[in-house]
Amino acid sequence: MADSSATTTSTWFSNCVSGGCGAKLGPAELSAILAALPAARDPNLLIGFDSTDDAAVYRLTDELAVVSTTDFFPPMVAEPHLFGQAAAANALSDVYAMGGRPIMALNLVCFPQRTDKAILAEILQGGAAKVMEAGAVLCGGHSIYDHEPKYGLAVTGLVNPKKLWTNSGAAPGQAILLTKPLGIGLVLSAERAGLASKSEFSAASASLVRLNRYAAESLAAFPVAAATDVTGFGLAGHLTEMAGQDLTIVVNYDSLPILPGAERCAAEFLGTAGGQRNRTQLAGKIDHSALSPAQQEIIYDPQTSGGLVVSLPAQSAQKALDLIRRNDPQAALIGQTEKKEGDYSVMFV
Amino acid sequence: MTKTIDMSGQPCPMPVIAAKKALKEAPSGEQVKIVVDNDIARQNLEKMAQGLGLAFASKSLDGGLAEVTVTAGQPQCEPMVEGRGLVVAVGRETLGDGRDDKLGHALMKAFIQSLTELDVPPEYVFFFNGGAFLTTEGSACLEDLAKLADKGSVITTCGACLNFYQLTDKLKIGAPTNMLSIVSTMAQAAKVINI
């Protein structure tokens, strides 16, 4: 069974401590550091890091703004081509989450000196395929040696500033729509431990490399009030950001799309460190008392290349969903926004 | 007896996986100590011990390490994770094959009646194909099935089968269901009895 390429593949991957969006720095840790940086005072900077949005947006004209974002992380899957696709889909997603269209991308690469460069070639090919699918151009990048491989993109996109989606525009009485199934962190962590089935892993992989382009394009025709993509902070964390100070988002757990195997992995305690960090971080803001312990893991599970979650007027929600489902059949209406009257930002019922 | 596993430097969920394995192999009452190098891993281990209903204690060690001690053995309280119990799937009107269906009918009635006497009733009882005649008007099993339902069993009948035999408006117990729901419940069952 001495397949040398397989051996290299598993070695390049196994040294990584925590892959994908699970490797994200905690928001509490980060915000204290960012607060000490000089504040931007340019009126054309529509979105900077004083908000919790997915990308920076800079206005060029009244009709045109640049969306700029970057995302990179260590591998969360052993297959290099799959990792490249996932990292690129994840980085491109931030542009879609702002209502924008990616136009160009740069590779960001960290790679160990001694690891077979054929693996790097596969990672980059996977990434390039997704940039092409997004209709953007790959036009350079930067690579350095590092003991642990990492890959991602810096993506530039365009958006009409009047049609910009932020994650803070939701109002009471709106519907919440989610375009991809949850549980990817749990299934991938089980896969690493050899505890996910083939079909569970392949469903997770398909979701991982799925561009949010199609869902975003379907949504362009609707009055989206707020949007973001579900990534490292899990569904509970990203909905908390969307709820802001004034709203409570009520989610019907039974309507959540969930990857096959994810609840089983959760019941077997295969939760990631990122999931537990989210749970600790969000304590007091989330009412999960109606959920079983395994269901709770799903809502805190960090998602790599997760779906879009949007708030939009209830009367257009079903139409939007029908259109999105033509390309992304797992999309679902998962809850609604209400005026905040208690302590919770998000309640699961 | 105590077993110590050093999981420092190992990412989640590796410490939990190693702990579960050690706890499974350990004789009841033995303590398994798991050493980890971060607080999140400690929390995940505690969550697991709690979920399995096992006694546990944690303490901090020098150098930023934490040690979680879990006692192997029988759960001290009900595990928090729900498992599906017994699922019984009935695809015929009679039990077994013989020369005379009279016996088959009697045996089926006895079988259903015996289900009501189990200490833990089945979680689900599904009826399909000929089984649909057991949950509908004229069945000799309705009384026992009602008893089962009272004990908490979920009783369902294949909707397409009811339709085929024109029994849809004669269903006397439980609700109609579809094949996908039957199959997914069977897939999650701890045990399936198929007759």
Coordinates of N, CA and C in Angstrom, one line a residue, chain B:
Chain B
M1 N -7.2 2.4 40.1 CA -6.5 2.4 38.8 C -6.8 3.7 38.0
T2 N -5.8 4.3 37.5 CA -5.9 5.6 36.8 C -5.1 5.5 35.5
K3 N -5.8 5.9 34.4 CA -5.0 6.0 33.2 C -4.9 7.5 32.8
T4 N -3.7 7.9 32.3 CA -3.5 9.2 31.9 C -3.2 9.3 30.4
I5 N -3.9 10.2 29.7 CA -3.6 10.4 28.3 C -3.2 11.8 28.1
D6 N -2.0 12.0 27.5 CA -1.5 13.3 27.3 C -2.0 13.8 25.9
M7 N -2.9 14.7 25.8 CA -3.4 15.2 24.5 C -3.0 16.6 24.3
S8 N -1.9 17.1 25.0 CA -1.5 18.5 24.8 C -1.0 18.6 23.3
G9 N -1.2 19.7 22.7 CA -0.8 19.9 21.3 C -1.8 19.2 20.3
Q10 N -2.8 18.5 20.8 CA -3.7 17.9 19.8 C -5.0 18.8 19.7
P11 N -5.4 19.0 18.4 CA -6.5 19.9 18.2 C -7.8 19.1 18.6
C12 N -8.9 19.9 18.9 CA -10.2 19.3 19.0 C -10.6 18.8 17.7
P13 N -11.3 17.7 17.5 CA -11.9 16.9 18.6 C -11.0 15.7 19.1
M14 N -9.7 15.7 18.8 CA -8.9 14.6 19.1 C -8.9 14.2 20.6
P15 N -8.8 15.2 21.5 CA -8.8 14.8 22.9 C -10.1 14.1 23.3
V16 N -11.2 14.5 22.7 CA -12.5 13.9 23.0 C -12.5 12.5 22.5
I17 N -12.0 12.3 21.3 CA -12.0 11.0 20.6 C -11.2 10.0 21.5
A18 N -10.0 10.5 21.9 CA -9.1 9.6 22.7 C -9.7 9.3 24.0
A19 N -10.4 10.3 24.6 CA -11.0 10.1 25.9 C -12.1 9.0 25.8
K20 N -12.9 9.2 24.8 CA -14.1 8.2 24.6 C -13.6 6.8 24.4
K21 N -12.5 6.7 23.7 CA -11.9 5.3 23.4 C -11.4 4.7 24.8
A22 N -10.7 5.6 25.5 CA -10.1 5.1 26.8 C -11.2 4.7 27.8
L23 N -12.3 5.5 27.8 CA -13.4 5.3 28.7 C -14.1 4.0 28.4
K24 N -14.2 3.7 27.1 CA -14.9 2.5 26.6 C -14.1 1.3 27.0
E25 N -12.8 1.4 27.0 CA -12.0 0.2 27.3 C -11.8 0.1 28.8
A26 N -11.9 1.2 29.6 CA -11.6 1.1 31.0 C -12.7 0.4 31.7
P27 N -12.3 -0.4 32.8 CA -13.4 -1.1 33.6 C -14.1 0.0 34.4
S28 N -15.4 -0.3 34.7 CA -16.2 0.6 35.4 C -15.5 1.1 36.7
G29 N -15.6 2.3 37.0 CA -15.0 2.9 38.2 C -13.6 3.4 38.0
E30 N -12.9 3.0 36.9 CA -11.5 3.5 36.7 C -11.6 4.9 36.2
Q31 N -10.6 5.7 36.7 CA -10.5 7.1 36.3 C -9.6 7.2 35.1
V32 N -10.0 8.0 34.1 CA -9.2 8.4 33.0 C -8.9 9.9 33.1
K33 N -7.6 10.2 33.1 CA -7.2 11.6 33.2 C -6.7 12.0 31.8
I34 N -7.2 13.1 31.3 CA -6.8 13.6 30.0 C -6.2 15.0 30.2
V35 N -5.0 15.1 29.7 CA -4.2 16.4 29.9 C -4.3 17.1 28.6
V36 N -4.8 18.4 28.6 CA -4.9 19.2 27.4 C -4.2 20.5 27.7
D37 N -3.9 21.3 26.6 CA -3.1 22.5 26.7 C -3.9 23.7 26.5
N38 N -5.3 23.6 26.4 CA -6.1 24.8 26.3 C -7.4 24.6 26.9
D39 N -8.0 25.8 27.3 CA -9.3 25.7 28.0 C -10.5 25.2 27.2
I40 N -10.4 25.5 25.9 CA -11.5 25.1 25.0 C -11.6 23.6 25.0
A41 N -10.4 22.9 24.9 CA -10.4 21.5 24.9 C -10.9 20.9 26.2
R42 N -10.6 21.6 27.3 CA -11.1 21.2 28.6 C -12.7 21.3 28.6
Q43 N -13.2 22.4 28.1 CA -14.7 22.6 28.0 C -15.3 21.5 27.2
N44 N -14.7 21.1 26.0 CA -15.2 20.1 25.2 C -15.2 18.7 25.9
L45 N -14.2 18.5 26.7 CA -14.1 17.2 27.4 C -15.2 17.2 28.5
E46 N -15.4 18.3 29.2 CA -16.4 18.3 30.2 C -17.8 18.1 29.6
K47 N -18.0 18.8 28.4 CA -19.3 18.6 27.7 C -19.6 17.2 27.4
M48 N -18.5 16.5 26.9 CA -18.6 15.0 26.6 C -19.0 14.2 27.8
A49 N -18.3 14.5 29.0 CA -18.5 13.7 30.2 C -19.9 13.9 30.7
Q50 N -20.4 15.2 30.6 CA -21.7 15.5 31.0 C -22.7 14.8 30.1
G51 N -22.5 14.9 28.8 CA -23.4 14.3 27.9 C -23.5 12.8 28.0
L52 N -22.4 12.1 28.5 CA -22.4 10.7 28.7 C -22.9 10.3 30.1
G53 N -23.1 11.4 30.9 CA -23.6 11.1 32.2 C -22.5 10.5 33.2
L54 N -21.2 10.9 32.9 CA -20.1 10.3 33.7 C -19.6 11.4 34.6
A55 N -19.2 11.0 35.8 CA -18.6 11.9 36.8 C -17.3 12.5 36.3
F56 N -17.1 13.8 36.5 CA -15.8 14.4 36.0 C -15.4 15.5 37.0
A57 N -14.1 15.8 36.9 CA -13.5 16.9 37.6 C -12.4 17.5 36.8
S58 N -12.1 18.8 36.9 CA -11.0 19.4 36.2 C -10.1 20.2 37.1
K59 N -8.9 20.2 36.8 CA -8.0 21.2 37.5 C -6.9 21.7 36.6
S60 N -6.4 22.8 37.0 CA -5.3 23.5 36.2 C -4.0 22.9 36.6
L61 N -3.1 22.6 35.6 CA -1.7 22.2 35.9 C -0.8 23.3 35.6
D62 N 0.5 23.1 35.9 CA 1.5 24.1 35.6 C 1.7 24.2 34.0
G63 N 2.1 25.3 33.6 CA 2.4 25.5 32.2 C 1.2 25.6 31.3
G64 N 0.1 26.1 31.8 CA -1.1 26.3 31.0 C -1.8 25.1 30.7
L65 N -1.5 24.0 31.3 CA -2.1 22.7 31.0 C -3.4 22.5 31.9
A66 N -4.3 21.7 31.5 CA -5.5 21.4 32.3 C -5.6 19.9 32.3
E67 N -6.2 19.4 33.4 CA -6.4 17.9 33.5 C -7.8 17.7 33.8
V68 N -8.5 16.9 32.9 CA -9.9 16.5 33.2 C -9.9 15.0 33.6
T69 N -10.5 14.7 34.7 CA -10.6 13.3 35.2 C -12.0 12.9 35.0
V70 N -12.2 11.8 34.3 CA -13.5 11.3 34.0 C -13.6 9.8 34.6
T71 N -14.6 9.5 35.3 CA -14.7 8.1 35.8 C -15.5 7.3 34.8
A72 N -14.9 6.2 34.4 CA -15.5 5.3 33.5 C -16.7 4.5 34.2
G73 N -17.6 4.0 33.4 CA -18.6 3.1 33.9 C -20.0 3.5 33.5
Q74 N -20.9 3.0 34.4 CA -22.3 3.3 34.1 C -22.6 4.8 34.2
P75 N -23.4 5.3 33.3 CA -23.8 6.7 33.5 C -24.5 6.9 34.9
Q76 N -24.1 8.0 35.5 CA -24.7 8.3 36.8 C -26.0 9.0 36.7
C77 N -26.3 9.5 35.5 CA -27.6 10.1 35.3 C -27.9 9.7 33.8
E78 N -29.1 10.0 33.4 CA -29.5 9.7 32.0 C -28.7 10.5 31.1
P79 N -28.1 9.8 30.1 CA -27.3 10.5 29.1 C -28.2 11.6 28.4
M80 N -27.6 12.7 28.0 CA -28.4 13.8 27.4 C -28.6 13.6 26.0
V81 N -27.9 12.6 25.4 CA -28.0 12.5 23.9 C -29.1 11.4 23.7
E82 N -30.1 11.7 22.9 CA -31.1 10.8 22.6 C -30.7 9.8 21.6
G83 N -31.1 8.5 21.9 CA -30.8 7.5 20.9 C -32.2 7.0 20.5
R84 N -32.4 6.5 19.3 CA -33.6 6.0 18.9 C -33.7 4.5 19.4
G85 N -34.9 4.1 19.8 CA -35.0 2.8 20.4 C -35.4 1.8 19.3
L86 N -36.3 0.9 19.6 CA -36.7 -0.2 18.8 C -37.7 0.3 17.7
V87 N -37.5 -0.1 16.5 CA -38.5 0.2 15.4 C -39.0 -1.1 14.9
V88 N -40.3 -1.3 14.8 CA -41.0 -2.5 14.3 C -41.6 -2.1 13.0
A89 N -41.3 -2.9 11.9 CA -41.9 -2.6 10.6 C -42.7 -3.8 10.2
V90 N -44.0 -3.6 10.0 CA -44.9 -4.7 9.7 C -45.4 -4.6 8.2
G91 N -45.0 -5.5 7.4 CA -45.3 -5.4 6.0 C -46.4 -6.5 5.5
R92 N -47.1 -7.1 6.5 CA -48.0 -8.1 6.1 C -49.2 -8.2 7.1
E93 N -50.2 -8.9 6.7 CA -51.4 -9.0 7.6 C -51.3 -10.1 8.6
T94 N -50.5 -11.2 8.2 CA -50.4 -12.4 9.0 C -49.0 -12.6 9.4
L95 N -48.7 -13.3 10.5 CA -47.4 -13.6 10.9 C -46.9 -14.9 10.5
G96 N -45.9 -15.0 9.7 CA -45.3 -16.3 9.3 C -46.2 -16.9 8.1
D97 N -45.7 -18.0 7.6 CA -46.4 -18.6 6.5 C -46.7 -20.0 6.9
G98 N -48.0 -20.5 6.6 CA -48.4 -21.8 6.9 C -49.4 -22.3 5.9
R99 N -50.1 -23.3 6.3 CA -51.1 -23.9 5.4 C -52.4 -23.1 5.5
D100 N -52.6 -22.5 6.7 CA -53.9 -21.8 6.9 C -53.6 -20.4 7.5
D101 N -54.2 -19.4 6.8 CA -54.0 -18.0 7.2 C -54.6 -17.7 8.6
K102 N -55.5 -18.5 9.0 CA -56.2 -18.4 10.3 C -55.2 -18.3 11.4
L103 N -54.2 -19.2 11.3 CA -53.2 -19.2 12.3 C -52.3 -17.9 12.2
G104 N -52.0 -17.5 11.0 CA -51.2 -16.3 10.7 C -51.9 -15.1 11.3
H105 N -53.2 -15.0 11.2 CA -53.9 -13.8 11.8 C -53.8 -13.9 13.3
A106 N -54.0 -15.0 13.9 CA -54.0 -15.2 15.3 C -52.6 -14.8 15.8
L107 N -51.6 -15.3 15.1 CA -50.2 -15.0 15.5 C -49.9 -13.5 15.5
M108 N -50.4 -12.9 14.4 CA -50.1 -11.4 14.3 C -50.8 -10.7 15.5
K109 N -52.0 -11.1 15.8 CA -52.7 -10.4 16.9 C -51.9 -10.6 18.2
A110 N -51.4 -11.9 18.4 CA -50.6 -12.1 19.6 C -49.3 -11.3 19.6
F111 N -48.7 -11.2 18.4 CA -47.5 -10.4 18.3 C -47.7 -9.0 18.8
I112 N -48.7 -8.4 18.2 CA -49.0 -7.0 18.5 C -49.3 -6.8 20.0
Q113 N -50.1 -7.8 20.5 CA -50.5 -7.7 21.9 C -49.2 -7.9 22.8
S114 N -48.3 -8.7 22.3 CA -47.1 -8.9 23.1 C -46.2 -7.6 23.1
L115 N -46.2 -6.9 22.0 CA -45.5 -5.7 22.0 C -45.9 -4.7 23.1
T116 N -47.2 -4.8 23.5 CA -47.7 -3.9 24.5 C -47.2 -4.3 25.9
E117 N -46.7 -5.5 26.0 CA -46.2 -6.0 27.3 C -44.7 -5.9 27.5
L118 N -44.0 -5.3 26.5 CA -42.6 -5.1 26.6 C -42.3 -4.0 27.7
D119 N -41.2 -4.2 28.4 CA -40.9 -3.2 29.5 C -40.8 -1.8 28.8
V120 N -40.0 -1.7 27.7 CA -39.9 -0.5 27.0 C -40.6 -0.7 25.6
P121 N -41.7 0.0 25.4 CA -42.4 -0.2 24.2 C -41.6 0.3 23.0
P122 N -41.9 -0.2 21.8 CA -41.1 0.2 20.6 C -41.3 1.7 20.4
E123 N -40.3 2.4 19.9 CA -40.4 3.8 19.7 C -41.4 4.1 18.5
Y124 N -41.2 3.3 17.4 CA -42.0 3.4 16.2 C -42.5 2.1 15.8
V125 N -43.8 2.0 15.3 CA -44.3 0.8 14.7 C -44.9 1.3 13.3
F126 N -44.3 0.7 12.2 CA -44.7 1.1 10.9 C -45.5 0.0 10.2
F127 N -46.5 0.3 9.5 CA -47.3 -0.7 8.8 C -47.2 -0.3 7.3
F128 N -46.9 -1.3 6.5 CA -46.9 -1.1 5.0 C -47.4 -2.3 4.3
N129 N -47.7 -2.1 3.0 CA -48.3 -3.2 2.2 C -49.5 -3.8 3.0
G130 N -49.5 -5.2 3.1 CA -50.6 -5.9 3.8 C -50.8 -5.4 5.2
G131 N -49.7 -4.9 5.8 CA -49.8 -4.4 7.2 C -50.8 -3.3 7.4
A132 N -51.1 -2.6 6.3 CA -52.1 -1.5 6.3 C -53.5 -2.0 6.8
F133 N -53.7 -3.3 6.6 CA -55.0 -3.8 7.0 C -55.1 -3.9 8.6
L134 N -54.0 -3.8 9.2 CA -53.9 -4.0 10.7 C -54.3 -2.6 11.4
T135 N -54.1 -1.5 10.7 CA -54.3 -0.2 11.4 C -55.7 0.4 10.9
T136 N -56.4 -0.4 10.1 CA -57.6 0.2 9.5 C -58.9 -0.6 10.0
E137 N -60.0 0.0 9.7 CA -61.3 -0.6 10.1 C -61.3 -2.1 9.9
G138 N -61.8 -2.8 10.9 CA -62.0 -4.2 10.8 C -60.8 -5.0 11.3
S139 N -59.7 -4.3 11.7 CA -58.6 -5.0 12.2 C -58.8 -5.5 13.6
A140 N -58.3 -6.7 13.9 CA -58.4 -7.3 15.3 C -57.4 -6.7 16.2
C141 N -56.5 -5.8 15.7 CA -55.4 -5.4 16.5 C -55.6 -4.0 17.1
L142 N -56.7 -3.3 16.7 CA -56.8 -1.9 17.0 C -56.7 -1.6 18.5
E143 N -57.3 -2.5 19.3 CA -57.3 -2.2 20.8 C -55.8 -2.2 21.3
D144 N -55.1 -3.3 20.9 CA -53.7 -3.3 21.3 C -52.8 -2.2 20.8
L145 N -53.1 -1.8 19.5 CA -52.4 -0.7 19.0 C -52.6 0.6 19.7
A146 N -53.9 0.8 20.2 CA -54.2 1.9 21.0 C -53.4 1.9 22.3
K147 N -53.3 0.7 22.8 CA -52.5 0.6 24.1 C -51.1 1.0 23.8
L148 N -50.6 0.5 22.7 CA -49.2 0.9 22.4 C -49.0 2.4 22.2
A149 N -49.9 3.0 21.6 CA -49.9 4.4 21.4 C -49.9 5.1 22.7
D150 N -50.7 4.6 23.6 CA -50.8 5.2 25.0 C -49.5 5.1 25.7
K151 N -48.7 4.0 25.4 CA -47.4 3.8 26.1 C -46.3 4.7 25.4
G152 N -46.7 5.4 24.3 CA -45.7 6.3 23.8 C -45.2 5.8 22.4
S153 N -45.6 4.7 21.9 CA -45.1 4.3 20.5 C -45.8 5.2 19.5
V154 N -45.0 5.5 18.5 CA -45.5 6.3 17.4 C -46.0 5.2 16.3
I155 N -47.2 5.3 15.9 CA -47.8 4.3 15.0 C -48.1 5.0 13.7
T156 N -47.5 4.5 12.6 CA -47.8 5.1 11.3 C -48.0 4.1 10.2
T157 N -48.7 4.5 9.2 CA -48.9 3.5 8.1 C -48.6 4.2 6.8
C158 N -48.0 3.4 5.9 CA -47.6 3.9 4.6 C -48.8 4.5 3.8
G159 N -48.7 5.8 3.5 CA -49.8 6.5 2.8 C -50.1 5.9 1.5
A160 N -49.1 5.5 0.7 CA -49.3 5.0 -0.6 C -50.0 3.7 -0.6
C161 N -49.7 2.9 0.5 CA -50.3 1.6 0.7 C -51.8 1.7 1.0
L162 N -52.1 2.7 1.9 CA -53.5 3.0 2.2 C -54.3 3.3 1.0
N163 N -53.6 4.1 0.2 CA -54.2 4.6 -1.1 C -54.5 3.4 -2.0
F164 N -53.5 2.6 -2.1 CA -53.6 1.5 -3.1 C -54.7 0.5 -2.7
Y165 N -54.9 0.2 -1.4 CA -55.9 -0.7 -1.0 C -57.2 0.1 -0.7
Q166 N -57.3 1.4 -1.0 CA -58.4 2.2 -0.8 C -58.9 2.2 0.7
L167 N -57.8 2.4 1.6 CA -58.1 2.3 3.0 C -57.9 3.7 3.7
T168 N -57.6 4.7 2.8 CA -57.2 6.0 3.4 C -58.2 6.6 4.4
D169 N -59.5 6.5 4.1 CA -60.4 7.1 5.1 C -60.9 6.0 6.1
K170 N -60.2 4.9 6.1 CA -60.6 3.9 7.1 C -59.5 3.7 8.1
L171 N -58.4 4.5 8.1 CA -57.3 4.5 9.0 C -57.9 4.8 10.4
K172 N -57.6 3.8 11.4 CA -58.2 4.0 12.7 C -57.2 4.4 13.8
I173 N -55.9 4.1 13.5 CA -54.9 4.5 14.5 C -53.7 5.0 13.9
G174 N -53.1 6.1 14.5 CA -51.8 6.7 14.0 C -52.1 7.5 12.7
A175 N -51.0 7.9 12.1 CA -51.1 8.8 11.0 C -50.5 8.1 9.8
P176 N -50.9 8.6 8.5 CA -50.2 8.1 7.4 C -48.8 8.7 7.3
T177 N -47.9 8.0 6.6 CA -46.5 8.5 6.5 C -46.0 8.1 5.1
N178 N -44.8 8.6 4.8 CA -44.2 8.3 3.5 C -42.9 7.4 3.6
M179 N -42.5 6.9 2.5 CA -41.4 5.9 2.6 C -40.1 6.6 3.1
L180 N -39.9 7.8 2.7 CA -38.6 8.5 3.1 C -38.6 8.6 4.6
S181 N -39.7 9.0 5.2 CA -39.7 9.1 6.7 C -39.6 7.7 7.3
I182 N -40.1 6.7 6.7 CA -39.9 5.3 7.3 C -38.5 5.0 7.2
V183 N -37.9 5.2 6.1 CA -36.5 4.8 5.9 C -35.5 5.6 6.8
S184 N -35.8 6.9 6.9 CA -34.9 7.6 7.8 C -35.0 7.3 9.2
T185 N -36.2 7.0 9.7 CA -36.4 6.5 11.1 C -35.7 5.2 11.3
M186 N -35.8 4.3 10.3 CA -35.2 2.9 10.4 C -33.7 3.1 10.4
A187 N -33.2 4.1 9.6 CA -31.7 4.2 9.6 C -31.2 4.7 10.9
Q188 N -32.0 5.4 11.7 CA -31.5 5.9 12.9 C -31.8 5.0 14.1
A189 N -32.5 3.9 13.8 CA -33.0 3.1 14.9 C -31.8 2.3 15.6
A190 N -32.0 2.1 16.9 CA -31.0 1.2 17.6 C -31.2 -0.2 17.1
K191 N -32.5 -0.6 16.9 CA -32.8 -2.0 16.5 C -34.1 -1.9 15.6
V192 N -34.1 -2.8 14.6 CA -35.3 -2.8 13.7 C -35.8 -4.3 13.7
I193 N -37.1 -4.5 14.0 CA -37.7 -5.8 13.8 C -38.6 -5.7 12.5
N194 N -38.3 -6.5 11.6 CA -38.9 -6.4 10.3 C -39.7 -7.7 10.0
I195 N -41.1 -7.6 10.0 CA -41.8 -8.8 9.7 C -42.8 -8.6 8.6

